[in-house]
Amino acid sequence: MIDWSSCEAVERDPERVSGAWVFCGTRVPVAALFENLEDGAPVSEFVEWFPGITLAQVRAVLEHAARSALASAQVRVLFDQGTPVPLRHHLSEHEVATAYDCGWATLKNGQLLGVAEANGFTVLVTTDSNLKYRQNLASRRIAIVVLSTTSWPRIRAVTDRVALAIAASAEGA
């Protein structure tokens, strides 16, 4: 559910359209935009079909909805150095960084986990299958997804499963 209260392009009045969020200065519900877009209507035609709505209002509503969706769905994911970087393109709904890019390539496992948690990462994706045996993970807040291989061709074939594992582990972190 999107909180529209901070979007300047919409307003709500209990006396108008049963209190639904509408485009400012109109009686057109915000839901009408999404219903039309889902049915394939171009934004330009939507603006023509509903007089009083401007392209700037539609853009503001879509940007607000996108920001809201990202804020609720985005997970901060850290790739250990053995994780193939092209995987990040299959996780576009998340914020992905690499240990190398963060300057953490030489940290020991415990240090990496600590600094990742301190920097707000929710999930570590690694190929270190021994990590669970070498670290006390019970006290950690960060979730760990272990890939069984460093082979990008093999991982590429199961990116949907990796994305699901990341989403599931982030919920349980």
Protein backbone atom coordinates (compact mmCIF):
# COMPACT_ATOMS: atom_id res chain seq x y z
CA MET A 1 0.00 0.00 0.00
CA ILE A 2 1.44 3.34 -1.04
CA ASP A 3 1.32 6.31 1.32
CA TRP A 4 0.24 9.13 -0.98
CA SER A 5 0.28 11.83 1.71
CA SER A 6 3.70 13.14 0.67
CA CYS A 7 2.93 13.24 -3.08
CA GLU A 8 2.12 16.84 -4.06
CA ALA A 9 0.26 15.78 -7.23
CA VAL A 10 -2.60 14.14 -5.34
CA GLU A 11 -5.08 14.99 -2.61
CA ARG A 12 -7.81 13.35 -0.60
CA ASP A 13 -11.06 14.75 0.71
CA PRO A 14 -13.62 12.56 2.47
CA GLU A 15 -16.35 14.57 0.73
CA ARG A 16 -15.03 13.87 -2.76
CA VAL A 17 -14.94 10.48 -4.55
CA SER A 18 -15.54 8.64 -1.28
CA GLY A 19 -12.25 9.87 0.15
CA ALA A 20 -10.09 8.23 -2.53
CA TRP A 21 -6.76 9.75 -3.47
CA VAL A 22 -7.37 11.87 -6.57
CA PHE A 23 -5.22 14.03 -8.83
CA CYS A 24 -5.13 17.58 -7.40
CA GLY A 25 -7.92 19.77 -8.71
CA THR A 26 -9.87 16.84 -10.16
CA ARG A 27 -12.19 14.02 -9.20
CA VAL A 28 -10.04 11.45 -11.04
CA PRO A 29 -8.77 8.73 -8.69
CA VAL A 30 -5.06 7.90 -8.76
CA ALA A 31 -6.15 4.27 -9.17
CA ALA A 32 -7.52 5.19 -12.63
CA LEU A 33 -3.98 5.87 -13.83
CA PHE A 34 -2.71 2.47 -12.76
CA GLU A 35 -5.76 0.66 -14.10
CA ASN A 36 -5.31 2.27 -17.52
CA LEU A 37 -1.56 1.66 -17.57
CA GLU A 38 -2.10 -2.01 -16.68
CA ASP A 39 -4.46 -2.26 -19.64
CA GLY A 40 -1.79 -0.87 -21.98
CA ALA A 41 -2.81 2.78 -22.23
CA PRO A 42 0.02 5.20 -22.99
CA VAL A 43 0.46 8.05 -20.49
CA SER A 44 -0.11 10.63 -23.23
CA GLU A 45 -3.55 9.19 -23.99
CA PHE A 46 -4.45 8.92 -20.30
CA VAL A 47 -3.83 12.68 -19.97
CA GLU A 48 -6.07 13.29 -23.01
CA TRP A 49 -8.85 11.03 -21.70
CA PHE A 50 -9.01 12.73 -18.29
CA PRO A 51 -9.10 16.54 -18.68
CA GLY A 52 -7.52 18.46 -15.84
CA ILE A 53 -4.69 15.99 -15.30
CA THR A 54 -1.28 17.17 -16.45
CA LEU A 55 1.68 15.16 -17.63
CA ALA A 56 3.65 16.62 -14.71
CA GLN A 57 1.08 15.22 -12.25
CA VAL A 58 1.25 11.77 -13.86
CA ARG A 59 5.05 11.82 -13.73
CA ALA A 60 4.99 12.86 -10.06
CA VAL A 61 2.56 10.04 -9.22
CA LEU A 62 4.61 7.43 -11.09
CA GLU A 63 7.86 8.62 -9.50
CA HIS A 64 6.28 8.56 -6.04
CA ALA A 65 4.96 5.05 -6.63
CA ALA A 66 8.36 3.88 -7.87
CA ARG A 67 10.16 5.38 -4.86
CA SER A 68 7.63 3.78 -2.52
CA ALA A 69 8.02 0.39 -4.19
CA LEU A 70 11.81 0.61 -4.03
CA ALA A 71 11.78 1.67 -0.40
CA SER A 72 9.66 -1.31 0.57
CA ALA A 73 11.31 -3.91 -1.63
CA GLN A 74 14.93 -2.84 -1.84
CA VAL A 75 17.47 -4.91 0.02
CA ARG A 76 21.11 -3.93 0.47
CA VAL A 77 23.08 -6.85 -0.96
CA LEU A 78 26.84 -7.29 -0.67
CA PHE A 79 28.66 -9.57 -3.10
CA ASP A 80 31.72 -11.31 -1.72
CA GLN A 81 34.57 -11.29 -4.22
CA GLY A 82 33.86 -14.80 -5.51
CA THR A 83 30.35 -13.79 -6.61
CA PRO A 84 30.19 -13.03 -10.34
CA VAL A 85 29.34 -9.34 -10.81
CA PRO A 86 26.90 -9.86 -13.74
CA LEU A 87 24.46 -11.31 -11.20
CA ARG A 88 23.77 -7.75 -10.04
CA HIS A 89 21.89 -7.06 -13.32
CA HIS A 90 19.36 -9.70 -12.29
CA LEU A 91 18.82 -8.02 -8.91
CA SER A 92 17.90 -4.56 -10.18
CA GLU A 93 15.26 -4.08 -7.48
CA HIS A 94 17.98 -4.23 -4.84
CA GLU A 95 20.99 -2.09 -4.01
CA VAL A 96 24.02 -4.24 -4.81
CA ALA A 97 27.66 -3.50 -3.96
CA THR A 98 30.76 -5.65 -4.05
CA ALA A 99 33.27 -6.15 -1.27
CA TYR A 100 35.93 -5.05 -3.74
CA ASP A 101 34.13 -1.80 -4.65
CA CYS A 102 33.65 -1.02 -0.95
CA GLY A 103 37.38 -1.46 -0.31
CA TRP A 104 36.83 -4.60 1.77
CA ALA A 105 38.59 -7.14 -0.47
CA THR A 106 41.31 -7.95 2.06
CA LEU A 107 39.14 -8.23 5.18
CA LYS A 108 38.92 -11.51 7.04
CA ASN A 109 35.48 -13.18 7.12
CA GLY A 110 34.48 -11.93 10.58
CA GLN A 111 35.62 -8.41 9.75
CA LEU A 112 33.71 -8.46 6.46
CA LEU A 113 30.51 -9.58 8.18
CA GLY A 114 30.90 -6.90 10.85
CA VAL A 115 31.57 -4.04 8.48
CA ALA A 116 28.77 -5.17 6.16
CA GLU A 117 26.29 -5.14 9.05
CA ALA A 118 27.60 -1.80 10.28
CA ASN A 119 27.01 -0.36 6.80
CA GLY A 120 23.42 -1.59 6.59
CA PHE A 121 23.79 -4.58 4.30
CA THR A 122 21.02 -7.13 4.80
CA VAL A 123 22.37 -10.00 2.68
CA LEU A 124 25.85 -11.27 1.83
CA VAL A 125 26.10 -13.37 -1.32
CA THR A 126 29.20 -15.55 -1.26
CA THR A 127 30.67 -18.71 -2.70
CA ASP A 128 32.46 -19.54 0.55
CA SER A 129 30.64 -22.74 1.51
CA ASN A 130 32.79 -23.09 4.65
CA LEU A 131 31.78 -19.72 6.09
CA LYS A 132 29.12 -21.28 8.33
CA TYR A 133 31.73 -23.58 9.86
CA ARG A 134 34.31 -20.86 10.47
CA GLN A 135 32.08 -18.09 11.85
CA ASN A 136 29.54 -17.93 14.65
CA LEU A 137 26.60 -16.77 12.56
CA ALA A 138 23.95 -17.08 15.27
CA SER A 139 24.72 -13.60 16.57
CA ARG A 140 24.75 -12.00 13.11
CA ARG A 141 21.93 -9.88 11.69
CA ILE A 142 23.10 -10.26 8.09
CA ALA A 143 21.63 -13.11 6.06
CA ILE A 144 24.02 -15.21 3.97
CA VAL A 145 23.25 -16.75 0.60
CA VAL A 146 25.90 -19.27 -0.45
CA LEU A 147 26.25 -19.99 -4.15
CA SER A 148 27.50 -23.48 -4.94
CA THR A 149 29.76 -22.27 -7.75
CA THR A 150 31.65 -19.25 -9.04
CA SER A 151 30.71 -20.19 -12.62
CA TRP A 152 28.68 -17.36 -14.13
CA PRO A 153 27.20 -19.60 -16.88
CA ARG A 154 25.84 -21.94 -14.19
CA ILE A 155 24.59 -19.12 -11.97
CA ARG A 156 23.03 -17.32 -14.94
CA ALA A 157 20.84 -20.38 -15.54
CA VAL A 158 19.32 -20.07 -12.05
CA THR A 159 19.23 -16.30 -11.43
CA ASP A 160 15.52 -16.48 -10.64
CA ARG A 161 16.22 -18.94 -7.83
CA VAL A 162 19.09 -16.81 -6.53
CA ALA A 163 16.81 -13.75 -6.49
CA LEU A 164 14.17 -15.70 -4.56
CA ALA A 165 16.79 -16.92 -2.07
CA ILE A 166 17.96 -13.34 -1.52
CA ALA A 167 14.40 -12.09 -1.01
CA ALA A 168 13.58 -14.93 1.38
CA SER A 169 16.78 -14.53 3.38
CA ALA A 170 16.29 -10.77 3.65
CA GLU A 171 12.84 -11.31 5.16
CA GLY A 172 14.31 -13.62 7.76
CA ALA A 173 17.36 -11.48 8.54
